[in-house]
Amino acid sequence: MPEVVSQQDIDDLLKSGGQEPAKPKEENEIVPYDFRLPNRISKTQLRTIRTIHENFAESFSSFLVTKLQTIVNMTVNTVDQIYYSEYVMSVPDPACLFTFNIKHTDIKGILELNIDLALALVDRLLGGNGTSTKQQKIITPIEQKVLQTVVEKVMLDMKKAWHIIDNYEFVAERFEPDVDFVQLTSPNESVLLITFEVTLGEKSYFMNICFATFAFDPIIAKLSSKKLSSVRPTKYNGMSAQELIRKQLNSVLLPVTVELGKSTITLQEMLELKVGDMIILDKKIHEELTVKVNGKTFYYGYPGIVNNHKAVKVTKNLLTDNSF
């Protein structure tokens, strides 16, 4: 005899079918760890290092403003830990590299100037406009000597910037055009790479500072978070970079011209013009003259003589009269 299914059995069957299957227990996320490139420096310590080098960038850019007589802006782009082999592959050939060390420690490093930046610095320091015309971008011994002043200033400003951590003395060693001959550390070791963007006028370049981190343990121990709040912007001769730029701009010499008047003549009159002929100008004898600064009208005035020199007495200032 077939078994009769009751209404209760049907309801129980429907309820059991509507239940969701039990979810498997979530496993903890497994984070891969690269034993070849351990993070010797924590993120907090990297932030401290970034702040230190931001102070360095401000101080060094102030020096460049004074030396090059142009607007300079320098910022920290990145602070990374990478393989030394990765850094070596990123360096062009030929390069502009200066090795250095921190005195009384085993820490060594590389100061890398972009070739175009190095040549622009040399041109500026020798009185040019910063545009190099060299076909072969190789740093000559004479250019190395010129750049030595810049490198020594980098070492000095690095010492000032790192003073918040300890009294480290950065010492420049030698110039090297080929990164393969530097041998800062083994290819599989990690290095600390700080990349700067340097803007001279309207052109931007890069500059790198690379530290070997195998001997960084004494510094790491001192890179505590409380040090970060103690870091203050470095000033150059008591002035910030912005104040120094403003001071330099205030002393820029601008050409001033006084326009006596204008007139027009025909080509025939120009050909027939001779010494002693008179040209009548559009200005009346008692009318104010136009005074231009750098080709633009800023003032009006009357002509005169001061100490046996022709002069003009300013009678109207378009800047203050809101007429400009």
PDB file of C-alpha atoms in Angstrom:
ATOM      1  CA  MET A   1       0.000   0.000   0.000  1.00  0.00           C
ATOM      2  CA  PRO A   2       1.508   3.340  -1.034  1.00  0.00           C
ATOM      3  CA  GLU A   3       2.455   5.724   1.780  1.00  0.00           C
ATOM      4  CA  VAL A   4       0.257   8.817   2.036  1.00  0.00           C
ATOM      5  CA  VAL A   5       2.135  12.123   2.329  1.00  0.00           C
ATOM      6  CA  SER A   6       0.552  14.510   4.805  1.00  0.00           C
ATOM      7  CA  GLN A   7       0.344  18.306   4.523  1.00  0.00           C
ATOM      8  CA  GLN A   8       2.859  18.616   7.369  1.00  0.00           C
ATOM      9  CA  ASP A   9       5.382  16.570   5.391  1.00  0.00           C
ATOM     10  CA  ILE A  10       4.897  18.824   2.366  1.00  0.00           C
ATOM     11  CA  ASP A  11       5.410  22.000   4.448  1.00  0.00           C
ATOM     12  CA  ASP A  12       8.579  20.609   6.033  1.00  0.00           C
ATOM     13  CA  LEU A  13       9.923  19.691   2.602  1.00  0.00           C
ATOM     14  CA  LEU A  14       9.300  23.203   1.223  1.00  0.00           C
ATOM     15  CA  LYS A  15      10.973  24.846   4.223  1.00  0.00           C
ATOM     16  CA  SER A  16      14.057  22.697   3.946  1.00  0.00           C
ATOM     17  CA  GLY A  17      14.370  23.483   0.227  1.00  0.00           C
ATOM     18  CA  GLY A  18      14.332  27.255   0.838  1.00  0.00           C
ATOM     19  CA  GLN A  19      17.249  27.256   3.225  1.00  0.00           C
ATOM     20  CA  GLU A  20      20.616  28.434   1.867  1.00  0.00           C
ATOM     21  CA  PRO A  21      23.471  25.985   2.054  1.00  0.00           C
ATOM     22  CA  ALA A  22      25.908  26.574   4.880  1.00  0.00           C
ATOM     23  CA  LYS A  23      28.775  28.914   3.894  1.00  0.00           C
ATOM     24  CA  PRO A  24      32.270  27.595   4.253  1.00  0.00           C
ATOM     25  CA  LYS A  25      34.353  29.290   6.922  1.00  0.00           C
ATOM     26  CA  GLU A  26      36.339  32.231   5.597  1.00  0.00           C
ATOM     27  CA  GLU A  27      40.038  31.617   5.618  1.00  0.00           C
ATOM     28  CA  ASN A  28      42.480  34.330   6.690  1.00  0.00           C
ATOM     29  CA  GLU A  29      44.035  36.236   3.779  1.00  0.00           C
ATOM     30  CA  ILE A  30      47.522  35.028   2.980  1.00  0.00           C
ATOM     31  CA  VAL A  31      49.913  37.888   2.219  1.00  0.00           C
ATOM     32  CA  PRO A  32      52.943  36.861   0.130  1.00  0.00           C
ATOM     33  CA  TYR A  33      56.338  37.722   1.632  1.00  0.00           C
ATOM     34  CA  ASP A  34      59.399  38.231  -0.522  1.00  0.00           C
ATOM     35  CA  PHE A  35      62.368  36.923   1.449  1.00  0.00           C
ATOM     36  CA  ARG A  36      64.755  38.396  -1.147  1.00  0.00           C
ATOM     37  CA  LEU A  37      63.488  41.945  -0.563  1.00  0.00           C
ATOM     38  CA  PRO A  38      62.473  42.338   3.079  1.00  0.00           C
ATOM     39  CA  ASN A  39      61.072  45.728   4.017  1.00  0.00           C
ATOM     40  CA  ARG A  40      63.900  46.950   6.190  1.00  0.00           C
ATOM     41  CA  ILE A  41      62.191  50.316   6.593  1.00  0.00           C
ATOM     42  CA  SER A  42      58.566  50.629   7.733  1.00  0.00           C
ATOM     43  CA  LYS A  43      56.005  52.953   6.134  1.00  0.00           C
ATOM     44  CA  THR A  44      56.169  55.290   9.133  1.00  0.00           C
ATOM     45  CA  GLN A  45      59.939  55.492   8.849  1.00  0.00           C
ATOM     46  CA  LEU A  46      59.638  56.099   5.094  1.00  0.00           C
ATOM     47  CA  ARG A  47      57.358  59.072   5.822  1.00  0.00           C
ATOM     48  CA  THR A  48      60.004  60.467   8.161  1.00  0.00           C
ATOM     49  CA  ILE A  49      62.665  59.988   5.477  1.00  0.00           C
ATOM     50  CA  ARG A  50      60.408  61.733   2.954  1.00  0.00           C
ATOM     51  CA  THR A  51      59.960  64.722   5.276  1.00  0.00           C
ATOM     52  CA  ILE A  52      63.728  64.911   5.836  1.00  0.00           C
ATOM     53  CA  HIS A  53      64.354  65.041   2.097  1.00  0.00           C
ATOM     54  CA  GLU A  54      61.576  67.581   1.546  1.00  0.00           C
ATOM     55  CA  ASN A  55      63.527  69.845   3.900  1.00  0.00           C
ATOM     56  CA  PHE A  56      66.684  69.060   1.935  1.00  0.00           C
ATOM     57  CA  ALA A  57      64.903  69.929  -1.336  1.00  0.00           C
ATOM     58  CA  GLU A  58      63.795  73.315   0.010  1.00  0.00           C
ATOM     59  CA  SER A  59      67.282  74.201   1.240  1.00  0.00           C
ATOM     60  CA  PHE A  60      69.043  73.013  -1.929  1.00  0.00           C
ATOM     61  CA  SER A  61      66.576  74.781  -4.243  1.00  0.00           C
ATOM     62  CA  SER A  62      67.229  78.032  -2.345  1.00  0.00           C
ATOM     63  CA  PHE A  63      70.942  77.585  -3.040  1.00  0.00           C
ATOM     64  CA  LEU A  64      70.236  77.007  -6.748  1.00  0.00           C
ATOM     65  CA  VAL A  65      68.075  80.149  -6.931  1.00  0.00           C
ATOM     66  CA  THR A  66      71.003  82.213  -5.652  1.00  0.00           C
ATOM     67  CA  LYS A  67      73.609  80.517  -7.844  1.00  0.00           C
ATOM     68  CA  LEU A  68      71.654  80.256 -11.096  1.00  0.00           C
ATOM     69  CA  GLN A  69      69.642  83.504 -10.852  1.00  0.00           C
ATOM     70  CA  THR A  70      66.471  81.807 -12.035  1.00  0.00           C
ATOM     71  CA  ILE A  71      63.310  80.337 -10.545  1.00  0.00           C
ATOM     72  CA  VAL A  72      63.968  76.837  -9.175  1.00  0.00           C
ATOM     73  CA  ASN A  73      61.437  74.395  -7.765  1.00  0.00           C
ATOM     74  CA  MET A  74      62.423  71.040  -6.272  1.00  0.00           C
ATOM     75  CA  THR A  75      60.046  68.414  -4.894  1.00  0.00           C
ATOM     76  CA  VAL A  76      60.263  64.829  -3.650  1.00  0.00           C
ATOM     77  CA  ASN A  77      58.459  62.538  -6.099  1.00  0.00           C
ATOM     78  CA  THR A  78      58.913  59.079  -4.576  1.00  0.00           C
ATOM     79  CA  VAL A  79      60.620  57.284  -1.691  1.00  0.00           C
ATOM     80  CA  ASP A  80      60.849  53.548  -2.463  1.00  0.00           C
ATOM     81  CA  GLN A  81      62.642  50.348  -1.512  1.00  0.00           C
ATOM     82  CA  ILE A  82      63.648  48.396  -4.620  1.00  0.00           C
ATOM     83  CA  TYR A  83      66.237  45.858  -5.749  1.00  0.00           C
ATOM     84  CA  TYR A  84      69.610  47.344  -6.579  1.00  0.00           C
ATOM     85  CA  SER A  85      69.442  45.471  -9.904  1.00  0.00           C
ATOM     86  CA  GLU A  86      66.225  47.379 -10.735  1.00  0.00           C
ATOM     87  CA  TYR A  87      67.919  50.674 -10.024  1.00  0.00           C
ATOM     88  CA  VAL A  88      70.952  49.746 -12.159  1.00  0.00           C
ATOM     89  CA  MET A  89      68.687  48.935 -15.121  1.00  0.00           C
ATOM     90  CA  SER A  90      67.003  52.352 -14.836  1.00  0.00           C
ATOM     91  CA  VAL A  91      70.280  54.315 -15.055  1.00  0.00           C
ATOM     92  CA  PRO A  92      71.137  55.544 -18.589  1.00  0.00           C
ATOM     93  CA  ASP A  93      74.529  55.108 -20.233  1.00  0.00           C
ATOM     94  CA  PRO A  94      76.380  57.427 -20.064  1.00  0.00           C
ATOM     95  CA  ALA A  95      75.235  58.738 -16.696  1.00  0.00           C
ATOM     96  CA  CYS A  96      76.219  61.457 -14.234  1.00  0.00           C
ATOM     97  CA  LEU A  97      76.800  59.677 -10.917  1.00  0.00           C
ATOM     98  CA  PHE A  98      78.604  60.828  -7.792  1.00  0.00           C
ATOM     99  CA  THR A  99      79.248  58.265  -5.063  1.00  0.00           C
ATOM    100  CA  PHE A 100      79.227  59.305  -1.412  1.00  0.00           C
ATOM    101  CA  ASN A 101      79.342  57.828   2.076  1.00  0.00           C
ATOM    102  CA  ILE A 102      78.206  58.741   5.566  1.00  0.00           C
ATOM    103  CA  LYS A 103      81.285  59.226   7.704  1.00  0.00           C
ATOM    104  CA  HIS A 104      81.870  56.765  10.583  1.00  0.00           C
ATOM    105  CA  THR A 105      79.223  54.380   9.173  1.00  0.00           C
ATOM    106  CA  ASP A 106      79.172  51.674   6.508  1.00  0.00           C
ATOM    107  CA  ILE A 107      76.405  53.454   4.585  1.00  0.00           C
ATOM    108  CA  LYS A 108      77.177  54.322   0.969  1.00  0.00           C
ATOM    109  CA  GLY A 109      75.081  55.998  -1.679  1.00  0.00           C
ATOM    110  CA  ILE A 110      74.794  57.414  -5.187  1.00  0.00           C
ATOM    111  CA  LEU A 111      73.804  60.923  -6.231  1.00  0.00           C
ATOM    112  CA  GLU A 112      72.431  60.704  -9.772  1.00  0.00           C
ATOM    113  CA  LEU A 113      71.928  63.865 -11.796  1.00  0.00           C
ATOM    114  CA  ASN A 114      69.963  63.587 -15.008  1.00  0.00           C
ATOM    115  CA  ILE A 115      72.428  64.302 -17.854  1.00  0.00           C
ATOM    116  CA  ASP A 116      70.299  67.188 -19.151  1.00  0.00           C
ATOM    117  CA  LEU A 117      70.090  68.618 -15.623  1.00  0.00           C
ATOM    118  CA  ALA A 118      73.868  68.335 -15.165  1.00  0.00           C
ATOM    119  CA  LEU A 119      74.567  70.112 -18.476  1.00  0.00           C
ATOM    120  CA  ALA A 120      71.965  72.808 -17.711  1.00  0.00           C
ATOM    121  CA  LEU A 121      73.604  73.429 -14.318  1.00  0.00           C
ATOM    122  CA  VAL A 122      77.043  73.692 -15.923  1.00  0.00           C
ATOM    123  CA  ASP A 123      75.762  76.108 -18.572  1.00  0.00           C
ATOM    124  CA  ARG A 124      74.019  78.283 -15.975  1.00  0.00           C
ATOM    125  CA  LEU A 125      77.011  78.312 -13.617  1.00  0.00           C
ATOM    126  CA  LEU A 126      79.233  79.453 -16.504  1.00  0.00           C
ATOM    127  CA  GLY A 127      76.910  82.330 -17.399  1.00  0.00           C
ATOM    128  CA  GLY A 128      74.715  80.703 -20.052  1.00  0.00           C
ATOM    129  CA  ASN A 129      70.935  80.452 -20.272  1.00  0.00           C
ATOM    130  CA  GLY A 130      70.805  76.774 -19.295  1.00  0.00           C
ATOM    131  CA  THR A 131      70.475  75.421 -22.845  1.00  0.00           C
ATOM    132  CA  SER A 132      73.238  72.986 -23.769  1.00  0.00           C
ATOM    133  CA  THR A 133      74.220  72.577 -27.434  1.00  0.00           C
ATOM    134  CA  LYS A 134      76.374  69.483 -26.923  1.00  0.00           C
ATOM    135  CA  GLN A 135      75.725  66.639 -29.345  1.00  0.00           C
ATOM    136  CA  GLN A 136      77.345  63.941 -27.180  1.00  0.00           C
ATOM    137  CA  LYS A 137      75.930  64.039 -23.680  1.00  0.00           C
ATOM    138  CA  ILE A 138      79.089  63.015 -21.840  1.00  0.00           C
ATOM    139  CA  ILE A 139      80.308  64.880 -18.765  1.00  0.00           C
ATOM    140  CA  THR A 140      83.862  66.096 -19.397  1.00  0.00           C
ATOM    141  CA  PRO A 141      86.513  66.506 -16.639  1.00  0.00           C
ATOM    142  CA  ILE A 142      86.046  70.304 -16.749  1.00  0.00           C
ATOM    143  CA  GLU A 143      82.279  69.923 -16.330  1.00  0.00           C
ATOM    144  CA  GLN A 144      82.894  67.522 -13.445  1.00  0.00           C
ATOM    145  CA  LYS A 145      84.913  70.236 -11.698  1.00  0.00           C
ATOM    146  CA  VAL A 146      82.100  72.754 -12.221  1.00  0.00           C
ATOM    147  CA  LEU A 147      79.525  70.291 -10.856  1.00  0.00           C
ATOM    148  CA  GLN A 148      81.702  69.569  -7.824  1.00  0.00           C
ATOM    149  CA  THR A 149      80.422  72.799  -6.226  1.00  0.00           C
ATOM    150  CA  VAL A 150      76.847  71.559  -6.603  1.00  0.00           C
ATOM    151  CA  VAL A 151      77.702  68.102  -5.238  1.00  0.00           C
ATOM    152  CA  GLU A 152      79.459  69.550  -2.179  1.00  0.00           C
ATOM    153  CA  LYS A 153      76.372  71.676  -1.482  1.00  0.00           C
ATOM    154  CA  VAL A 154      74.173  68.573  -1.760  1.00  0.00           C
ATOM    155  CA  MET A 155      76.347  66.853   0.847  1.00  0.00           C
ATOM    156  CA  LEU A 156      76.159  69.870   3.173  1.00  0.00           C
ATOM    157  CA  ASP A 157      72.378  70.255   2.852  1.00  0.00           C
ATOM    158  CA  MET A 158      71.900  66.504   3.376  1.00  0.00           C
ATOM    159  CA  LYS A 159      73.851  66.817   6.621  1.00  0.00           C
ATOM    160  CA  LYS A 160      71.583  69.688   7.725  1.00  0.00           C
ATOM    161  CA  ALA A 161      68.412  67.806   6.787  1.00  0.00           C
ATOM    162  CA  TRP A 162      69.473  64.599   8.585  1.00  0.00           C
ATOM    163  CA  HIS A 163      70.624  66.493  11.689  1.00  0.00           C
ATOM    164  CA  ILE A 164      67.197  65.868  13.275  1.00  0.00           C
ATOM    165  CA  ILE A 165      68.099  62.153  13.422  1.00  0.00           C
ATOM    166  CA  ASP A 166      71.814  62.432  14.195  1.00  0.00           C
ATOM    167  CA  ASN A 167      74.906  64.413  13.281  1.00  0.00           C
ATOM    168  CA  TYR A 168      75.673  62.484  10.086  1.00  0.00           C
ATOM    169  CA  GLU A 169      78.406  63.792   7.792  1.00  0.00           C
ATOM    170  CA  PHE A 170      77.929  63.127   4.076  1.00  0.00           C
ATOM    171  CA  VAL A 171      81.182  62.906   2.113  1.00  0.00           C
ATOM    172  CA  ALA A 172      81.420  62.934  -1.711  1.00  0.00           C
ATOM    173  CA  GLU A 173      83.808  60.331  -3.142  1.00  0.00           C
ATOM    174  CA  ARG A 174      84.123  60.253  -6.937  1.00  0.00           C
ATOM    175  CA  PHE A 175      82.403  60.817 -10.270  1.00  0.00           C
ATOM    176  CA  GLU A 176      81.353  57.786 -12.300  1.00  0.00           C
ATOM    177  CA  PRO A 177      79.708  57.790 -15.776  1.00  0.00           C
ATOM    178  CA  ASP A 178      78.951  54.034 -15.737  1.00  0.00           C
ATOM    179  CA  VAL A 179      76.753  52.540 -13.001  1.00  0.00           C
ATOM    180  CA  ASP A 180      78.304  49.083 -13.552  1.00  0.00           C
ATOM    181  CA  PHE A 181      81.548  50.353 -12.026  1.00  0.00           C
ATOM    182  CA  VAL A 182      79.887  51.702  -8.869  1.00  0.00           C
ATOM    183  CA  GLN A 183      78.973  48.361  -7.234  1.00  0.00           C
ATOM    184  CA  LEU A 184      77.051  49.956  -4.383  1.00  0.00           C
ATOM    185  CA  THR A 185      75.752  46.585  -3.183  1.00  0.00           C
ATOM    186  CA  SER A 186      74.825  43.158  -4.560  1.00  0.00           C
ATOM    187  CA  PRO A 187      72.083  43.047  -7.244  1.00  0.00           C
ATOM    188  CA  ASN A 188      69.593  41.199  -5.007  1.00  0.00           C
ATOM    189  CA  GLU A 189      70.000  43.574  -2.057  1.00  0.00           C
ATOM    190  CA  SER A 190      67.433  46.291  -1.388  1.00  0.00           C
ATOM    191  CA  VAL A 191      68.200  49.989  -1.765  1.00  0.00           C
ATOM    192  CA  LEU A 192      66.376  53.135  -0.686  1.00  0.00           C
ATOM    193  CA  LEU A 193      65.661  55.353  -3.706  1.00  0.00           C
ATOM    194  CA  ILE A 194      64.564  58.979  -3.319  1.00  0.00           C
ATOM    195  CA  THR A 195      63.523  60.641  -6.591  1.00  0.00           C
ATOM    196  CA  PHE A 196      63.326  64.433  -6.921  1.00  0.00           C
ATOM    197  CA  GLU A 197      61.802  66.589  -9.654  1.00  0.00           C
ATOM    198  CA  VAL A 198      63.892  69.703 -10.312  1.00  0.00           C
ATOM    199  CA  THR A 199      62.372  72.544 -12.341  1.00  0.00           C
ATOM    200  CA  LEU A 200      64.723  75.204 -13.718  1.00  0.00           C
ATOM    201  CA  GLY A 201      62.696  77.973 -15.313  1.00  0.00           C
ATOM    202  CA  GLU A 202      60.218  76.132 -17.536  1.00  0.00           C
ATOM    203  CA  LYS A 203      62.096  72.820 -17.874  1.00  0.00           C
ATOM    204  CA  SER A 204      61.850  69.847 -15.512  1.00  0.00           C
ATOM    205  CA  TYR A 205      64.519  67.243 -14.754  1.00  0.00           C
ATOM    206  CA  PHE A 206      65.016  64.464 -12.216  1.00  0.00           C
ATOM    207  CA  MET A 207      67.615  63.753  -9.576  1.00  0.00           C
ATOM    208  CA  ASN A 208      68.012  60.528  -7.578  1.00  0.00           C
ATOM    209  CA  ILE A 209      69.642  59.687  -4.264  1.00  0.00           C
ATOM    210  CA  CYS A 210      70.166  55.956  -3.734  1.00  0.00           C
ATOM    211  CA  PHE A 211      71.195  54.450  -0.384  1.00  0.00           C
ATOM    212  CA  ALA A 212      72.377  50.895   0.198  1.00  0.00           C
ATOM    213  CA  THR A 213      70.235  49.664   3.120  1.00  0.00           C
ATOM    214  CA  PHE A 214      72.312  46.680   4.275  1.00  0.00           C
ATOM    215  CA  ALA A 215      74.004  48.940   6.868  1.00  0.00           C
ATOM    216  CA  PHE A 216      70.928  51.056   7.603  1.00  0.00           C
ATOM    217  CA  ASP A 217      70.024  49.375  10.910  1.00  0.00           C
ATOM    218  CA  PRO A 218      71.578  52.068  13.175  1.00  0.00           C
ATOM    219  CA  ILE A 219      69.593  54.756  11.354  1.00  0.00           C
ATOM    220  CA  ILE A 220      66.390  52.702  11.343  1.00  0.00           C
ATOM    221  CA  ALA A 221      66.586  52.424  15.131  1.00  0.00           C
ATOM    222  CA  LYS A 222      66.522  56.234  15.359  1.00  0.00           C
ATOM    223  CA  LEU A 223      63.718  56.768  12.838  1.00  0.00           C
ATOM    224  CA  SER A 224      60.922  56.853  15.416  1.00  0.00           C
ATOM    225  CA  SER A 225      57.551  58.455  14.769  1.00  0.00           C
ATOM    226  CA  LYS A 226      58.148  61.139  17.392  1.00  0.00           C
ATOM    227  CA  LYS A 227      61.043  62.439  15.317  1.00  0.00           C
ATOM    228  CA  LEU A 228      58.635  63.292  12.501  1.00  0.00           C
ATOM    229  CA  SER A 229      56.874  66.002  14.516  1.00  0.00           C
ATOM    230  CA  SER A 230      60.245  67.576  15.310  1.00  0.00           C
ATOM    231  CA  VAL A 231      61.229  68.065  11.675  1.00  0.00           C
ATOM    232  CA  ARG A 232      60.967  71.699  10.633  1.00  0.00           C
ATOM    233  CA  PRO A 233      61.480  73.260   7.188  1.00  0.00           C
ATOM    234  CA  THR A 234      65.090  74.268   6.605  1.00  0.00           C
ATOM    235  CA  LYS A 235      65.745  77.859   5.600  1.00  0.00           C
ATOM    236  CA  TYR A 236      68.615  79.313   3.612  1.00  0.00           C
ATOM    237  CA  ASN A 237      70.252  82.268   5.378  1.00  0.00           C
ATOM    238  CA  GLY A 238      67.107  82.687   7.485  1.00  0.00           C
ATOM    239  CA  MET A 239      64.757  82.790   4.481  1.00  0.00           C
ATOM    240  CA  SER A 240      62.472  80.229   2.893  1.00  0.00           C
ATOM    241  CA  ALA A 241      62.759  79.439  -0.815  1.00  0.00           C
ATOM    242  CA  GLN A 242      59.710  81.600  -1.585  1.00  0.00           C
ATOM    243  CA  GLU A 243      61.128  84.559   0.351  1.00  0.00           C
ATOM    244  CA  LEU A 244      64.487  84.150  -1.379  1.00  0.00           C
ATOM    245  CA  ILE A 245      62.855  84.066  -4.829  1.00  0.00           C
ATOM    246  CA  ARG A 246      60.907  87.236  -4.005  1.00  0.00           C
ATOM    247  CA  LYS A 247      64.115  88.955  -2.860  1.00  0.00           C
ATOM    248  CA  GLN A 248      65.906  87.956  -6.059  1.00  0.00           C
ATOM    249  CA  LEU A 249      63.015  89.183  -8.231  1.00  0.00           C
ATOM    250  CA  ASN A 250      62.936  92.522  -6.381  1.00  0.00           C
ATOM    251  CA  SER A 251      66.549  93.171  -7.435  1.00  0.00           C
ATOM    252  CA  VAL A 252      66.055  92.331 -11.143  1.00  0.00           C
ATOM    253  CA  LEU A 253      67.059  95.246 -13.429  1.00  0.00           C
ATOM    254  CA  LEU A 254      64.336  96.380 -15.867  1.00  0.00           C
ATOM    255  CA  PRO A 255      64.892  98.681 -18.886  1.00  0.00           C
ATOM    256  CA  VAL A 256      63.175 102.098 -18.684  1.00  0.00           C
ATOM    257  CA  THR A 257      62.528 104.188 -21.817  1.00  0.00           C
ATOM    258  CA  VAL A 258      60.988 107.655 -22.202  1.00  0.00           C
ATOM    259  CA  GLU A 259      59.065 108.289 -25.410  1.00  0.00           C
ATOM    260  CA  LEU A 260      59.438 111.885 -26.617  1.00  0.00           C
ATOM    261  CA  GLY A 261      56.873 111.440 -29.333  1.00  0.00           C
ATOM    262  CA  LYS A 262      55.994 109.825 -32.633  1.00  0.00           C
ATOM    263  CA  SER A 263      55.672 110.932 -36.238  1.00  0.00           C
ATOM    264  CA  THR A 264      55.378 109.545 -39.750  1.00  0.00           C
ATOM    265  CA  ILE A 265      57.305 110.333 -42.918  1.00  0.00           C
ATOM    266  CA  THR A 266      57.114 109.038 -46.455  1.00  0.00           C
ATOM    267  CA  LEU A 267      59.787 106.886 -48.023  1.00  0.00           C
ATOM    268  CA  GLN A 268      60.751 109.814 -50.278  1.00  0.00           C
ATOM    269  CA  GLU A 269      61.128 112.103 -47.235  1.00  0.00           C
ATOM    270  CA  MET A 270      63.300 109.497 -45.507  1.00  0.00           C
ATOM    271  CA  LEU A 271      65.595 109.279 -48.547  1.00  0.00           C
ATOM    272  CA  GLU A 272      65.904 113.073 -48.710  1.00  0.00           C
ATOM    273  CA  LEU A 273      66.425 113.537 -44.946  1.00  0.00           C
ATOM    274  CA  LYS A 274      69.757 115.164 -44.024  1.00  0.00           C
ATOM    275  CA  VAL A 275      71.558 116.491 -40.960  1.00  0.00           C
ATOM    276  CA  GLY A 276      69.873 119.642 -39.652  1.00  0.00           C
ATOM    277  CA  ASP A 277      66.369 118.776 -40.887  1.00  0.00           C
ATOM    278  CA  MET A 278      63.536 118.949 -38.346  1.00  0.00           C
ATOM    279  CA  ILE A 279      60.949 116.206 -37.706  1.00  0.00           C
ATOM    280  CA  ILE A 280      57.787 117.410 -35.972  1.00  0.00           C
ATOM    281  CA  LEU A 281      56.514 114.988 -33.306  1.00  0.00           C
ATOM    282  CA  ASP A 282      52.923 114.451 -32.185  1.00  0.00           C
ATOM    283  CA  LYS A 283      53.640 115.626 -28.591  1.00  0.00           C
ATOM    284  CA  LYS A 284      52.960 119.245 -27.589  1.00  0.00           C
ATOM    285  CA  ILE A 285      55.708 121.102 -25.678  1.00  0.00           C
ATOM    286  CA  HIS A 286      53.793 121.014 -22.354  1.00  0.00           C
ATOM    287  CA  GLU A 287      52.344 117.524 -22.836  1.00  0.00           C
ATOM    288  CA  GLU A 288      53.393 114.636 -20.551  1.00  0.00           C
ATOM    289  CA  LEU A 289      55.834 112.074 -21.931  1.00  0.00           C
ATOM    290  CA  THR A 290      55.243 108.323 -21.863  1.00  0.00           C
ATOM    291  CA  VAL A 291      57.533 106.354 -19.520  1.00  0.00           C
ATOM    292  CA  LYS A 292      57.792 102.632 -20.338  1.00  0.00           C
ATOM    293  CA  VAL A 293      59.232  99.794 -18.249  1.00  0.00           C
ATOM    294  CA  ASN A 294      60.249  96.688 -20.187  1.00  0.00           C
ATOM    295  CA  GLY A 295      58.283  97.973 -23.191  1.00  0.00           C
ATOM    296  CA  LYS A 296      55.020  98.638 -21.301  1.00  0.00           C
ATOM    297  CA  THR A 297      53.625 102.035 -20.265  1.00  0.00           C
ATOM    298  CA  PHE A 298      53.586 102.422 -16.471  1.00  0.00           C
ATOM    299  CA  TYR A 299      54.150 106.174 -15.902  1.00  0.00           C
ATOM    300  CA  TYR A 300      53.855 109.663 -17.398  1.00  0.00           C
ATOM    301  CA  GLY A 301      56.218 112.572 -16.721  1.00  0.00           C
ATOM    302  CA  TYR A 302      57.964 115.768 -17.822  1.00  0.00           C
ATOM    303  CA  PRO A 303      61.538 115.960 -19.167  1.00  0.00           C
ATOM    304  CA  GLY A 304      64.307 117.802 -17.323  1.00  0.00           C
ATOM    305  CA  ILE A 305      67.986 117.796 -16.322  1.00  0.00           C
ATOM    306  CA  VAL A 306      69.541 116.406 -13.101  1.00  0.00           C
ATOM    307  CA  ASN A 307      73.320 116.589 -12.475  1.00  0.00           C
ATOM    308  CA  ASN A 308      74.039 117.182 -16.171  1.00  0.00           C
ATOM    309  CA  HIS A 309      71.939 114.150 -17.128  1.00  0.00           C
ATOM    310  CA  LYS A 310      68.669 114.134 -18.992  1.00  0.00           C
ATOM    311  CA  ALA A 311      65.878 113.015 -16.660  1.00  0.00           C
ATOM    312  CA  VAL A 312      62.124 112.681 -16.393  1.00  0.00           C
ATOM    313  CA  LYS A 313      59.940 113.723 -13.466  1.00  0.00           C
ATOM    314  CA  VAL A 314      57.124 111.219 -12.871  1.00  0.00           C
ATOM    315  CA  THR A 315      53.751 112.960 -12.699  1.00  0.00           C
ATOM    316  CA  LYS A 316      51.414 110.004 -13.001  1.00  0.00           C
ATOM    317  CA  ASN A 317      51.732 106.386 -11.794  1.00  0.00           C
ATOM    318  CA  LEU A 318      49.361 104.048 -13.625  1.00  0.00           C
ATOM    319  CA  LEU A 319      49.899 101.301 -11.019  1.00  0.00           C
ATOM    320  CA  THR A 320      48.702 103.377  -8.054  1.00  0.00           C
ATOM    321  CA  ASP A 321      46.137 105.389 -10.019  1.00  0.00           C
ATOM    322  CA  ASN A 322      44.295 102.156 -10.978  1.00  0.00           C
ATOM    323  CA  SER A 323      44.635 103.188 -14.607  1.00  0.00           C
ATOM    324  CA  PHE A 324      46.823 100.224 -15.560  1.00  0.00           C
TER     325      PHE A 324
END
